[in-house]
mmCIF file of N, CA and C in Angstrom:
data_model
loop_
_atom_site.group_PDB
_atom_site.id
_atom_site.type_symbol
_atom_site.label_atom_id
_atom_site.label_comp_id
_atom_site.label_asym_id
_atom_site.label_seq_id
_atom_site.Cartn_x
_atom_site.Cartn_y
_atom_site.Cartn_z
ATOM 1 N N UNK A 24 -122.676 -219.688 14.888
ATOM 2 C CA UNK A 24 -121.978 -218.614 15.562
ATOM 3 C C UNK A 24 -120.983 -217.959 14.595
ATOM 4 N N UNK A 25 -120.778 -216.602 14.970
ATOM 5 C CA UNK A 25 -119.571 -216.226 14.357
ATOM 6 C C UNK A 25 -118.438 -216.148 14.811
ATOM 7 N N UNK A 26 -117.496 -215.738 13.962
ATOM 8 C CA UNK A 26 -116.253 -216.126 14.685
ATOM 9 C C UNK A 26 -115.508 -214.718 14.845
ATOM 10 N N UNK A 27 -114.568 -215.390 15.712
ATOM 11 C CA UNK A 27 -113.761 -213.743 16.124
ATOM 12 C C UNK A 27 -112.331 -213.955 16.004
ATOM 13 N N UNK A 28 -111.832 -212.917 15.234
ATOM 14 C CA UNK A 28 -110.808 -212.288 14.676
ATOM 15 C C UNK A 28 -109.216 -211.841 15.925
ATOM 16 N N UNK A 29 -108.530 -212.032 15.722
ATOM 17 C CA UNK A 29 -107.115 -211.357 16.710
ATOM 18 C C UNK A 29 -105.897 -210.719 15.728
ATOM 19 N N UNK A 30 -105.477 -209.477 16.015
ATOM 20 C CA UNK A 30 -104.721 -209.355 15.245
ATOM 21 C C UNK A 30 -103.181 -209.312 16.304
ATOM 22 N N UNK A 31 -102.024 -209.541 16.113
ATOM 23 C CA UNK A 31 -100.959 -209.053 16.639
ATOM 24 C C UNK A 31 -100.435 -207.727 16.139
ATOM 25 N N UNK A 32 -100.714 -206.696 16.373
ATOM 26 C CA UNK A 32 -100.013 -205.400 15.401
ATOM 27 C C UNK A 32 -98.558 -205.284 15.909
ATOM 28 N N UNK A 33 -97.846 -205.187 14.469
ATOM 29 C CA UNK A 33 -96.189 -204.755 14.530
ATOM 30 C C UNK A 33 -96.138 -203.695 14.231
ATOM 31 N N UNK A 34 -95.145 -202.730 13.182
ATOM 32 C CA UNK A 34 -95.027 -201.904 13.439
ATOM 33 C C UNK A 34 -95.164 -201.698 11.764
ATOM 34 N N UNK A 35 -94.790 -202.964 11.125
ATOM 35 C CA UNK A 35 -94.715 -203.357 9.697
ATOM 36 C C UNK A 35 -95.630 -204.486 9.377
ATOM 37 N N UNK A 36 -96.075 -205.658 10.139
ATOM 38 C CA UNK A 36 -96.870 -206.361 9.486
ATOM 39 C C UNK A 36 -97.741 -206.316 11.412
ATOM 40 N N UNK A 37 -98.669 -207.368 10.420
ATOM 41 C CA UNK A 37 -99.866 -207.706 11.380
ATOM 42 C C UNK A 37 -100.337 -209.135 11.219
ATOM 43 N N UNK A 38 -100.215 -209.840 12.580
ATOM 44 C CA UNK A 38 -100.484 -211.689 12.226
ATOM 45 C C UNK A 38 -101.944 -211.582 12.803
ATOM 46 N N UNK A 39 -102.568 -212.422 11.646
ATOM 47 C CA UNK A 39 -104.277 -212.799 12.150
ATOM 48 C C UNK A 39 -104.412 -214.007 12.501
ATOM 49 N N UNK A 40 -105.194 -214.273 13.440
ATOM 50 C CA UNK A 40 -106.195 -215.542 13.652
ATOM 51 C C UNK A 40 -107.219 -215.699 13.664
ATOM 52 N N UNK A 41 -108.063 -216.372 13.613
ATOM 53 C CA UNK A 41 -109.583 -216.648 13.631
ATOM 54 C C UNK A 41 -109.558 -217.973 14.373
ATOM 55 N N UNK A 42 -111.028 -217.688 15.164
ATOM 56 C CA UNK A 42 -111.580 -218.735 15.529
ATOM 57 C C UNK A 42 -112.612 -219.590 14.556
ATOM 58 N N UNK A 43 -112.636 -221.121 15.080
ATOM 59 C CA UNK A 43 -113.620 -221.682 13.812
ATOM 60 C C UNK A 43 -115.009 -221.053 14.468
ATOM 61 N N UNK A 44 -115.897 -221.653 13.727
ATOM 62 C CA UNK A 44 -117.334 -220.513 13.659
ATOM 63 C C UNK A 44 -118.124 -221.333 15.152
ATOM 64 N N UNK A 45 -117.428 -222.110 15.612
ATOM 65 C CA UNK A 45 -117.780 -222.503 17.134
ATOM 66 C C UNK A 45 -117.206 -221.922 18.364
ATOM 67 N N UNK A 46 -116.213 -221.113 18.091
ATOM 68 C CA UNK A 46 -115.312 -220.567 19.053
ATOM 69 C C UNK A 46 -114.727 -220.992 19.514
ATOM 70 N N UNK A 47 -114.002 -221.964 19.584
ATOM 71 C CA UNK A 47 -113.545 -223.534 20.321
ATOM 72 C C UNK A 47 -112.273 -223.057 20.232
ATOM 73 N N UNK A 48 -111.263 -223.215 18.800
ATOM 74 C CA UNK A 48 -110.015 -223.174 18.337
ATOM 75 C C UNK A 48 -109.820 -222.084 17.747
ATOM 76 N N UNK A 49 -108.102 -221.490 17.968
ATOM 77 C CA UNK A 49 -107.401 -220.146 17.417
ATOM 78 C C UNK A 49 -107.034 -220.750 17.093
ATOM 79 N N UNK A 50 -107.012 -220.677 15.213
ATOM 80 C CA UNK A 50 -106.056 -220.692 14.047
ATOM 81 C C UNK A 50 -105.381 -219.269 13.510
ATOM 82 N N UNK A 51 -103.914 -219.357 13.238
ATOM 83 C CA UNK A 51 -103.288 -218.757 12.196
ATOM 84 C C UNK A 51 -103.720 -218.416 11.453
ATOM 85 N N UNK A 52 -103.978 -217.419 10.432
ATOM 86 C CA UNK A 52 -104.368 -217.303 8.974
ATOM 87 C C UNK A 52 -103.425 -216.629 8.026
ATOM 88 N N UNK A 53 -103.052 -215.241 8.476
ATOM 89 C CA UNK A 53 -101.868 -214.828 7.863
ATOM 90 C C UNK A 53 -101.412 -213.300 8.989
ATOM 91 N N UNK A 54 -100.062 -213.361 7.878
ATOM 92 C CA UNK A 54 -99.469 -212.415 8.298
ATOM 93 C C UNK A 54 -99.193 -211.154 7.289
ATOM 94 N N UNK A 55 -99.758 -210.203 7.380
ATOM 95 C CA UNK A 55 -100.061 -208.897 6.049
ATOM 96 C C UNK A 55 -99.216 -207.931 6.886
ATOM 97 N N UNK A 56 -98.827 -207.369 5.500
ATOM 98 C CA UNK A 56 -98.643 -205.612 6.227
ATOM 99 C C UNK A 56 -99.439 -204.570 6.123
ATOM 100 N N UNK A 57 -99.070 -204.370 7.305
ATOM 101 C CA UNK A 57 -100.155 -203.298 7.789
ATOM 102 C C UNK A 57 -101.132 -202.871 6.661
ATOM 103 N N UNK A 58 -100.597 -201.984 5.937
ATOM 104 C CA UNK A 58 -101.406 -201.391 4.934
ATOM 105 C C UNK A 58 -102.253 -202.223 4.360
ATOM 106 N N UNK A 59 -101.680 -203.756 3.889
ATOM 107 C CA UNK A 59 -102.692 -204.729 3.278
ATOM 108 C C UNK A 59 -104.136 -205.077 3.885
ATOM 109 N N UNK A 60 -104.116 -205.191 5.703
ATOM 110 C CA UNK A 60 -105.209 -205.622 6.412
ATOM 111 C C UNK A 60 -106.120 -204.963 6.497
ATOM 112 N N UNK A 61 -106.317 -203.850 6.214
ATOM 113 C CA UNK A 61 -108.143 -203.473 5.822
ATOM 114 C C UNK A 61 -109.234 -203.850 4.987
ATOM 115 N N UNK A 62 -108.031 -203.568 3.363
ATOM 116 C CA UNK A 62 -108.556 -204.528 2.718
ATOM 117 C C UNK A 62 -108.912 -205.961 2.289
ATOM 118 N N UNK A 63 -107.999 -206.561 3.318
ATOM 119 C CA UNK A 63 -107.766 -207.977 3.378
ATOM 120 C C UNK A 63 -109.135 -208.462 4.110
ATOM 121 N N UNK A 64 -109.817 -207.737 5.191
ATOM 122 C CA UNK A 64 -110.879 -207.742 6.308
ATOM 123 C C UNK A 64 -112.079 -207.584 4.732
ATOM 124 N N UNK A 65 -111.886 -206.448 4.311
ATOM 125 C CA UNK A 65 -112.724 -206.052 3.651
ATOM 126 C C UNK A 65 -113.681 -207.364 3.139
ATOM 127 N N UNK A 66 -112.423 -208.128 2.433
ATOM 128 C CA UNK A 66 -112.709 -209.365 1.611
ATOM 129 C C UNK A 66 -113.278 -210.416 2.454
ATOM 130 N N UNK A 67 -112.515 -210.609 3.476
ATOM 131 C CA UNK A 67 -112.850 -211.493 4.702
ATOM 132 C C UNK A 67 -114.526 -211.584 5.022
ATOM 133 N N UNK A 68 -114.608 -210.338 5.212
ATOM 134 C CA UNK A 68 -115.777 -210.329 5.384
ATOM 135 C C UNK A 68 -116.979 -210.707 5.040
ATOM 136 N N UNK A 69 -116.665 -210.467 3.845
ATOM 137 C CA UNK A 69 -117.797 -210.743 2.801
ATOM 138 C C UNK A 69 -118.168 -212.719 2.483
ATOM 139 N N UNK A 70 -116.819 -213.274 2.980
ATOM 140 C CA UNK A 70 -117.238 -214.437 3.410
ATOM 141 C C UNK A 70 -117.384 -215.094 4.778
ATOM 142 N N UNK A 71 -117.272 -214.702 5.629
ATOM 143 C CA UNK A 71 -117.232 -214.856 6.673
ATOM 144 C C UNK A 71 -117.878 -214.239 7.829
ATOM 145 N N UNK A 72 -118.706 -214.599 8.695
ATOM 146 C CA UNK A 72 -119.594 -213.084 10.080
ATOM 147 C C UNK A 72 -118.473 -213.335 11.330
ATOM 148 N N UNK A 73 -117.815 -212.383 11.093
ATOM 149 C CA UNK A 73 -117.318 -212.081 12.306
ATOM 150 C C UNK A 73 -117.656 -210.780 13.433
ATOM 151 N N UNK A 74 -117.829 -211.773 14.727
ATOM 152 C CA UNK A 74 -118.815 -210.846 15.698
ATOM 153 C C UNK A 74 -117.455 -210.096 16.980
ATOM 154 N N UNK A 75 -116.654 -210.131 16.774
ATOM 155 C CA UNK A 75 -114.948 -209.711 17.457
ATOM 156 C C UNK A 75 -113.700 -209.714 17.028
ATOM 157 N N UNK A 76 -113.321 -208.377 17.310
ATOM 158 C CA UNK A 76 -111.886 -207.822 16.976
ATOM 159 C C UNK A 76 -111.211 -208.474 18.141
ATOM 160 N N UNK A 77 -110.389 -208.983 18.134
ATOM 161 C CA UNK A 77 -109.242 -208.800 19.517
ATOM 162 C C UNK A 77 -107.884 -208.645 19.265
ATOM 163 N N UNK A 78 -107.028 -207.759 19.931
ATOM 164 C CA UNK A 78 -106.223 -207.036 19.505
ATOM 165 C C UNK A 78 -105.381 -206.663 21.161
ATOM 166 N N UNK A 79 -104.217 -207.472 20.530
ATOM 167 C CA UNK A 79 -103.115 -207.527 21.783
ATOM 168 C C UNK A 79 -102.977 -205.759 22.376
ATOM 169 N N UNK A 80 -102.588 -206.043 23.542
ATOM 170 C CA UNK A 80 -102.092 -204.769 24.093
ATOM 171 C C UNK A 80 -101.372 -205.030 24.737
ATOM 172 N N UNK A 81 -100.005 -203.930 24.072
ATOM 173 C CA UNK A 81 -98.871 -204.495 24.257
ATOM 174 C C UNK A 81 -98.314 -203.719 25.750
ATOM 175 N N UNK A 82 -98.006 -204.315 26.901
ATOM 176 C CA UNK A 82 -97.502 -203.461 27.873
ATOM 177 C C UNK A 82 -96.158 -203.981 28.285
ATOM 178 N N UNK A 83 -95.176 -202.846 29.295
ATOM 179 C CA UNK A 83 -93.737 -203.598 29.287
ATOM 180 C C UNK A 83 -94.175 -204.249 31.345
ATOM 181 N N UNK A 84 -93.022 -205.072 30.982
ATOM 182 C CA UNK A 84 -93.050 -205.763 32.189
ATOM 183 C C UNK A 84 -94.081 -205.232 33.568
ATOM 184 N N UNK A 85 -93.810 -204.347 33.918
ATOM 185 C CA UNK A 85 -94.041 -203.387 34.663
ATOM 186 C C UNK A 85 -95.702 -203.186 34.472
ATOM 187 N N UNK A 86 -96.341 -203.221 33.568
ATOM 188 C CA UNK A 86 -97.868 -203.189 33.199
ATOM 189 C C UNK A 86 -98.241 -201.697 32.640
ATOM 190 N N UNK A 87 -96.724 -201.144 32.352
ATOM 191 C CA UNK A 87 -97.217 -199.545 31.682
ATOM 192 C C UNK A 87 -97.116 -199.709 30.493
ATOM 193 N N UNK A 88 -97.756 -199.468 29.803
ATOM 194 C CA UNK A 88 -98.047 -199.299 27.758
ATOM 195 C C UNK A 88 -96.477 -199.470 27.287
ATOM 196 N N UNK A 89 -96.424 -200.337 26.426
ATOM 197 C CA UNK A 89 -95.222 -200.441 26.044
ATOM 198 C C UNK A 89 -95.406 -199.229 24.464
ATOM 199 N N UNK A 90 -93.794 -199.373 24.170
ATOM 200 C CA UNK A 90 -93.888 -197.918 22.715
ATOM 201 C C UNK A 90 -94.661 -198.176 21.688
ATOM 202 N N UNK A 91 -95.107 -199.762 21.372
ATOM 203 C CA UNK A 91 -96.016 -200.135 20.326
ATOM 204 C C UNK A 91 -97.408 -200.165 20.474
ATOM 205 N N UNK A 92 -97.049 -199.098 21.321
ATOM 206 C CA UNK A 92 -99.055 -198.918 21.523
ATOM 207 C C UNK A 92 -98.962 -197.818 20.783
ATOM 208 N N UNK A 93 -97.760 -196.833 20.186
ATOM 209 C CA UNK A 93 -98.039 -195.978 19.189
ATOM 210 C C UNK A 93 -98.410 -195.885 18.276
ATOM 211 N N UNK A 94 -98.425 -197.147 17.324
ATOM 212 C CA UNK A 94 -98.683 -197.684 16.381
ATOM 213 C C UNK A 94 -99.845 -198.697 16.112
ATOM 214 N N UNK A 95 -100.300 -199.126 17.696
ATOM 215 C CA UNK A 95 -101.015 -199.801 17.416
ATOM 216 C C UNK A 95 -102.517 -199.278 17.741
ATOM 217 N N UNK A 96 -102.891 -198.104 18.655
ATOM 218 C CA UNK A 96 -103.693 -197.403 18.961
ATOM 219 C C UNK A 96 -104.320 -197.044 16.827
ATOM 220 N N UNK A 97 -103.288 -196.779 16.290
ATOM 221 C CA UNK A 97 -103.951 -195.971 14.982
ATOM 222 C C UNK A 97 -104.536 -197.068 14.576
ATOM 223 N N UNK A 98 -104.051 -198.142 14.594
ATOM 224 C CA UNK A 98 -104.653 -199.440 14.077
ATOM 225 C C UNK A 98 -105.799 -199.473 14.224
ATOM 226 N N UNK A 99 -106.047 -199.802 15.608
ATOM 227 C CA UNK A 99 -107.393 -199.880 16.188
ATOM 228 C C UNK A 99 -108.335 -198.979 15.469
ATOM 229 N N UNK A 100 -108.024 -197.512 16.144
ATOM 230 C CA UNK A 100 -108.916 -196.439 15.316
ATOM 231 C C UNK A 100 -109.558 -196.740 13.813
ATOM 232 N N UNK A 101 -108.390 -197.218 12.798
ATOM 233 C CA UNK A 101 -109.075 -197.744 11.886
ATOM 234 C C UNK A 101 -109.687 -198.782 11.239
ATOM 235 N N UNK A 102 -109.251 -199.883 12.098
ATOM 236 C CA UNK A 102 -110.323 -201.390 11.863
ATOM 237 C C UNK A 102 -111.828 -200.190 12.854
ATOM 238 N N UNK A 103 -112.205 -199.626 13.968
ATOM 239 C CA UNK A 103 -113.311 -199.006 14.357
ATOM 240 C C UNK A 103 -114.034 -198.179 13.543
ATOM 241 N N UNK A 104 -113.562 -197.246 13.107
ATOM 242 C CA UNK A 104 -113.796 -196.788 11.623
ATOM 243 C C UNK A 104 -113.967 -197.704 10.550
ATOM 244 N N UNK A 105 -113.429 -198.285 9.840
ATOM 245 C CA UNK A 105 -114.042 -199.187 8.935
ATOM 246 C C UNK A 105 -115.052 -199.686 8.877
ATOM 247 N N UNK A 106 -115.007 -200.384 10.526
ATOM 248 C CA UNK A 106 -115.682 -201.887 10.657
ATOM 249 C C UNK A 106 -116.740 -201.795 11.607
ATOM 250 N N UNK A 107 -117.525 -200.381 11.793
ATOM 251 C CA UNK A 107 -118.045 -199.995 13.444
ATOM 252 C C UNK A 107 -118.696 -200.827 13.844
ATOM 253 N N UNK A 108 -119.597 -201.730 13.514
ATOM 254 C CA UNK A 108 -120.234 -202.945 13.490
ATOM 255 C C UNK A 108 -119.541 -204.121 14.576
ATOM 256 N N UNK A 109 -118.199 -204.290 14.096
ATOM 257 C CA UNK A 109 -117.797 -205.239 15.075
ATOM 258 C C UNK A 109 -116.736 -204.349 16.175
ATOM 259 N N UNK A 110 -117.237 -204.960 17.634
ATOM 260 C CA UNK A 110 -116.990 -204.490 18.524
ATOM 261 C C UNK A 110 -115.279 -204.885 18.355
ATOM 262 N N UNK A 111 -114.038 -203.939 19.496
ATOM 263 C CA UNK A 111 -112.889 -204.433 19.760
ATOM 264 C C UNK A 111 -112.875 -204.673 20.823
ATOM 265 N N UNK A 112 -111.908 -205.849 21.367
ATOM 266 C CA UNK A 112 -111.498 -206.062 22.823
ATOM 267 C C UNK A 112 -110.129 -206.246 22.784
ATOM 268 N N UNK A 113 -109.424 -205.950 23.949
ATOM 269 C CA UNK A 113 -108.225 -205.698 24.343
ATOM 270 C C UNK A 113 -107.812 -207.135 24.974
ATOM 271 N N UNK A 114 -106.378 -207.365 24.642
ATOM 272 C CA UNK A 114 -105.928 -208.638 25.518
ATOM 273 C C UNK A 114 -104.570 -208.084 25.422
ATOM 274 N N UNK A 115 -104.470 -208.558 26.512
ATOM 275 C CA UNK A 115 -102.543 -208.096 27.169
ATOM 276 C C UNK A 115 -101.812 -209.243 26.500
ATOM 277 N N UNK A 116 -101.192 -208.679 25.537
ATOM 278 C CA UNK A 116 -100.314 -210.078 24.706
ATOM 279 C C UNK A 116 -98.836 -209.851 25.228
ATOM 280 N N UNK A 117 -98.395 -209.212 26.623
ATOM 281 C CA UNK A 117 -96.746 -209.621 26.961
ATOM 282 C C UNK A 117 -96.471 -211.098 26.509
ATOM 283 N N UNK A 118 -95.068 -211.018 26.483
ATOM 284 C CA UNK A 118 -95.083 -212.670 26.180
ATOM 285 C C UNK A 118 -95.251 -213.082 25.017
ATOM 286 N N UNK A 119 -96.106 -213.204 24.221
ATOM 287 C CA UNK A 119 -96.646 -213.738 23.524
ATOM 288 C C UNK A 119 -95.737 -214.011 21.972
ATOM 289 N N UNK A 120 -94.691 -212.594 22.110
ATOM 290 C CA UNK A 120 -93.645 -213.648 21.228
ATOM 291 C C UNK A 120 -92.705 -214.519 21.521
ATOM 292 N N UNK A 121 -92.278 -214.135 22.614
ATOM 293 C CA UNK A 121 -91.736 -215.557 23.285
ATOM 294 C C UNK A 121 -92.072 -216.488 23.254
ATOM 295 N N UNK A 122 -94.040 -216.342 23.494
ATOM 296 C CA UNK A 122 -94.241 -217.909 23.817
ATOM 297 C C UNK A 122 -94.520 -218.463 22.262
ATOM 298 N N UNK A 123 -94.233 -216.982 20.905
ATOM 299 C CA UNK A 123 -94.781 -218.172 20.031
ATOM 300 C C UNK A 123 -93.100 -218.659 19.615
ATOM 301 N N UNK A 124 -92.015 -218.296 19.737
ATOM 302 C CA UNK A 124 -90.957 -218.592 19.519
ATOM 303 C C UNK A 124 -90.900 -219.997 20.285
ATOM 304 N N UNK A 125 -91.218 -219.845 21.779
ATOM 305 C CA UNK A 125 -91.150 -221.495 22.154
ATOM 306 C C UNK A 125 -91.704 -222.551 21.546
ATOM 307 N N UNK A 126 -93.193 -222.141 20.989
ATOM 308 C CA UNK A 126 -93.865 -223.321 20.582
ATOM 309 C C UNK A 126 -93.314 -223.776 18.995
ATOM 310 N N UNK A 127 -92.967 -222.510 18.394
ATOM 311 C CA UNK A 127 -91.853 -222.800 17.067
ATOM 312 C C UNK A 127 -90.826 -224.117 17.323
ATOM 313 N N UNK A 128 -90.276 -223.639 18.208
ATOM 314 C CA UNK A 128 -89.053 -224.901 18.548
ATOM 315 C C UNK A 128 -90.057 -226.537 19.289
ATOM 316 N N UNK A 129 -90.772 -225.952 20.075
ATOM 317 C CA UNK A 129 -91.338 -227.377 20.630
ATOM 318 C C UNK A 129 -92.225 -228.103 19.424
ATOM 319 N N UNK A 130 -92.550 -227.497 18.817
ATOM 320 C CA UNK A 130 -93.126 -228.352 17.203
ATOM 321 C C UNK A 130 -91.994 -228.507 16.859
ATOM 322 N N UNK A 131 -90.762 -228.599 16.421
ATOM 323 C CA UNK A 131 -89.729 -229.000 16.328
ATOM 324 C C UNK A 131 -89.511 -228.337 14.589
ATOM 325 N N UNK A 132 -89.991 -226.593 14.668
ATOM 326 C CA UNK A 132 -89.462 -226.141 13.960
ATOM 327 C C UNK A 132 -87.816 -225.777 13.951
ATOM 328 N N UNK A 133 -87.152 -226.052 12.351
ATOM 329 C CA UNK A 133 -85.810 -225.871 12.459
ATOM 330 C C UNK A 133 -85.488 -223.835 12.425
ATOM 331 N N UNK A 134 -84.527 -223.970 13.080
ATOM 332 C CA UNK A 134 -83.267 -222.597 13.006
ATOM 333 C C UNK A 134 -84.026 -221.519 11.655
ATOM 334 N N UNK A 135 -83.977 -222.079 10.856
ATOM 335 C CA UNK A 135 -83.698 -221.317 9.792
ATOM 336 C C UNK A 135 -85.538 -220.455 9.578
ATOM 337 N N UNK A 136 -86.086 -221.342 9.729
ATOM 338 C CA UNK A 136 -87.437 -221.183 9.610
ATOM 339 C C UNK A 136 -87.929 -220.241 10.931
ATOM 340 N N UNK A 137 -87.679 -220.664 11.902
ATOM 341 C CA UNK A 137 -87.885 -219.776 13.190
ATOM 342 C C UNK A 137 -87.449 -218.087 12.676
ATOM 343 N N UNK A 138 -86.711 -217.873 12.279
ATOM 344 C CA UNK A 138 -86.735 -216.580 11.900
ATOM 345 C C UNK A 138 -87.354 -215.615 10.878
ATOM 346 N N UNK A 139 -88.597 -216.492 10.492
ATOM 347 C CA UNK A 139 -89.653 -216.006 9.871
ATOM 348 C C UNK A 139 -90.459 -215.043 10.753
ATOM 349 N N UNK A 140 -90.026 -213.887 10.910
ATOM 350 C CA UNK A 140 -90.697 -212.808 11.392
ATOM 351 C C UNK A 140 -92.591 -213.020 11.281
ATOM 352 N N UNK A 141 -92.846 -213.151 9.911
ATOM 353 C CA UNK A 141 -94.078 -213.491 9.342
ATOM 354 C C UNK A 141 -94.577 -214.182 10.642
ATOM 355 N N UNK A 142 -93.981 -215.522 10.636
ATOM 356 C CA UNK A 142 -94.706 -216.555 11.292
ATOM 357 C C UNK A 142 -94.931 -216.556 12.612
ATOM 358 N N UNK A 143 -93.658 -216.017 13.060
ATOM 359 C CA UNK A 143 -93.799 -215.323 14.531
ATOM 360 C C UNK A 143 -95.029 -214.286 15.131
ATOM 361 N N UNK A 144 -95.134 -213.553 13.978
ATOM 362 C CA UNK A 144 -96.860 -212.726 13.984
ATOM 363 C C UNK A 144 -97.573 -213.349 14.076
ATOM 364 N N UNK A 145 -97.632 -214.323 12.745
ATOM 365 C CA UNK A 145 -98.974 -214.888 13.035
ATOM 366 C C UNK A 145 -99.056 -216.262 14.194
ATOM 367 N N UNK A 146 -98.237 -216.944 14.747
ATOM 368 C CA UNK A 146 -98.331 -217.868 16.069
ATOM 369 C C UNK A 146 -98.454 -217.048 16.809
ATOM 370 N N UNK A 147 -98.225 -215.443 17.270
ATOM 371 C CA UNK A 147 -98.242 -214.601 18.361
ATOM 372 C C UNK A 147 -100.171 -214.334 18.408
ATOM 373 N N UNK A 148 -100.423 -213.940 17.089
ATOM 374 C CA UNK A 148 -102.241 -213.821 17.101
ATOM 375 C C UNK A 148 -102.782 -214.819 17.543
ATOM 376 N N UNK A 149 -102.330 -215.904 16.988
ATOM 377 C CA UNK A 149 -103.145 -217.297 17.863
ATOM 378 C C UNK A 149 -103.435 -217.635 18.990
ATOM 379 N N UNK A 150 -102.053 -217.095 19.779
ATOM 380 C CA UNK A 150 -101.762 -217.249 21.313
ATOM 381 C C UNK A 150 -102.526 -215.738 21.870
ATOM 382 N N UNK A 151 -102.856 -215.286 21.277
ATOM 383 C CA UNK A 151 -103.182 -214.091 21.833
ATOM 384 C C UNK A 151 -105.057 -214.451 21.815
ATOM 385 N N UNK A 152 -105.430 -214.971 21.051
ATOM 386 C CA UNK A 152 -107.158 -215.186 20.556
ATOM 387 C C UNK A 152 -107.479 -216.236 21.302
ATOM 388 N N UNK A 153 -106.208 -217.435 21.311
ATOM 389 C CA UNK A 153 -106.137 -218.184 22.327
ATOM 390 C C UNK A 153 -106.686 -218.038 23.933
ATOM 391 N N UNK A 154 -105.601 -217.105 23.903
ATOM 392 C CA UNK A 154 -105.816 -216.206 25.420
ATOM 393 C C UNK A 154 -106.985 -215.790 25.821
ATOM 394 N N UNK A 155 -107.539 -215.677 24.895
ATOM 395 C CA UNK A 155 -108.836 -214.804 25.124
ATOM 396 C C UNK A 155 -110.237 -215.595 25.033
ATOM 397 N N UNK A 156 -110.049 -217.066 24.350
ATOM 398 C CA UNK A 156 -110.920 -217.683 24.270
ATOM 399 C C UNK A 156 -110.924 -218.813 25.525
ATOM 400 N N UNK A 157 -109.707 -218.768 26.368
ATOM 401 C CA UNK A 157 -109.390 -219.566 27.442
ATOM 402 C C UNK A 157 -110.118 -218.957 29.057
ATOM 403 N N UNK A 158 -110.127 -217.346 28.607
ATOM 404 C CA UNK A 158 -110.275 -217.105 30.154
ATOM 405 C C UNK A 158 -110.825 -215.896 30.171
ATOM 406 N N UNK A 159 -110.594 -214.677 28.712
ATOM 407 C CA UNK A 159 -110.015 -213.237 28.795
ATOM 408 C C UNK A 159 -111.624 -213.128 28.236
ATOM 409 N N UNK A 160 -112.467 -213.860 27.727
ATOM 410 C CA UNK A 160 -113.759 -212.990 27.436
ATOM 411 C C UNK A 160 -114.335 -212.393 28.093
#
């Protein structure tokens, strides 16, 4: 099988995950900026078959588009363009930095480290591919 891809889009970087090539488990992989992740896929690719994009959508409490769908709509457009081959799917990632900030501390990451923006992306993609491999396909 192949595996499928999640990105968290910020506004400045973007956290990836992948599933292993069974679909089972969301791993971390990294956290790029923006500009870096096309070409980063590019490379990816070429070792790897990935058969899904998934890609948080960010809405506010309320369930109306939150402001980082401004930024993250162009995203999309261009992993689709690039990559037309692999399909995208949408997952509602509210939450999802919260919940990766909780699981930061419940692994019993320290203070100092928790404020790795980076890492916060990329535990937010996990939980988000997560999401999607739990219930959201």
């Amino acid at each position: 099988m192949a595996r499928v891809l999640a990105f968290d889009v910020g506004k400045k970087r973007v956290g990836i995950a992948a599933t292993d090539p069974l679909q089972i488990i969301a791993n971390g992989i990294t956290t790029l900026q923006v500009h870096d992740v096309l070409p980063f896929l590019k490379e990816y690719l070429l070792k790897e078959e990935v058969e899904l994009f998934v890609v948080g959508y960010a809405r506010q409490a309320n369930g109306e588009d939150s402001e980082s769908m401004n930024y993250i709509r162009p995203f999309v457009n261009s992993l689709k363009n690039k990559f037309p081959q692999i399909p995208v799917k949408w997952v509602d990632e509210r939450y999802t930095s919260q919940l990766a900030l909780k699981a930061m501390i419940d692994g019993g990451m320290k203070k100092m480290a928790r404020r790795d923006k980076a890492m916060v992306d990329k535990i937010s993609a996990t939980i988000i591919l997560q999401s999607y491999l739990d219930g959201g396909r």
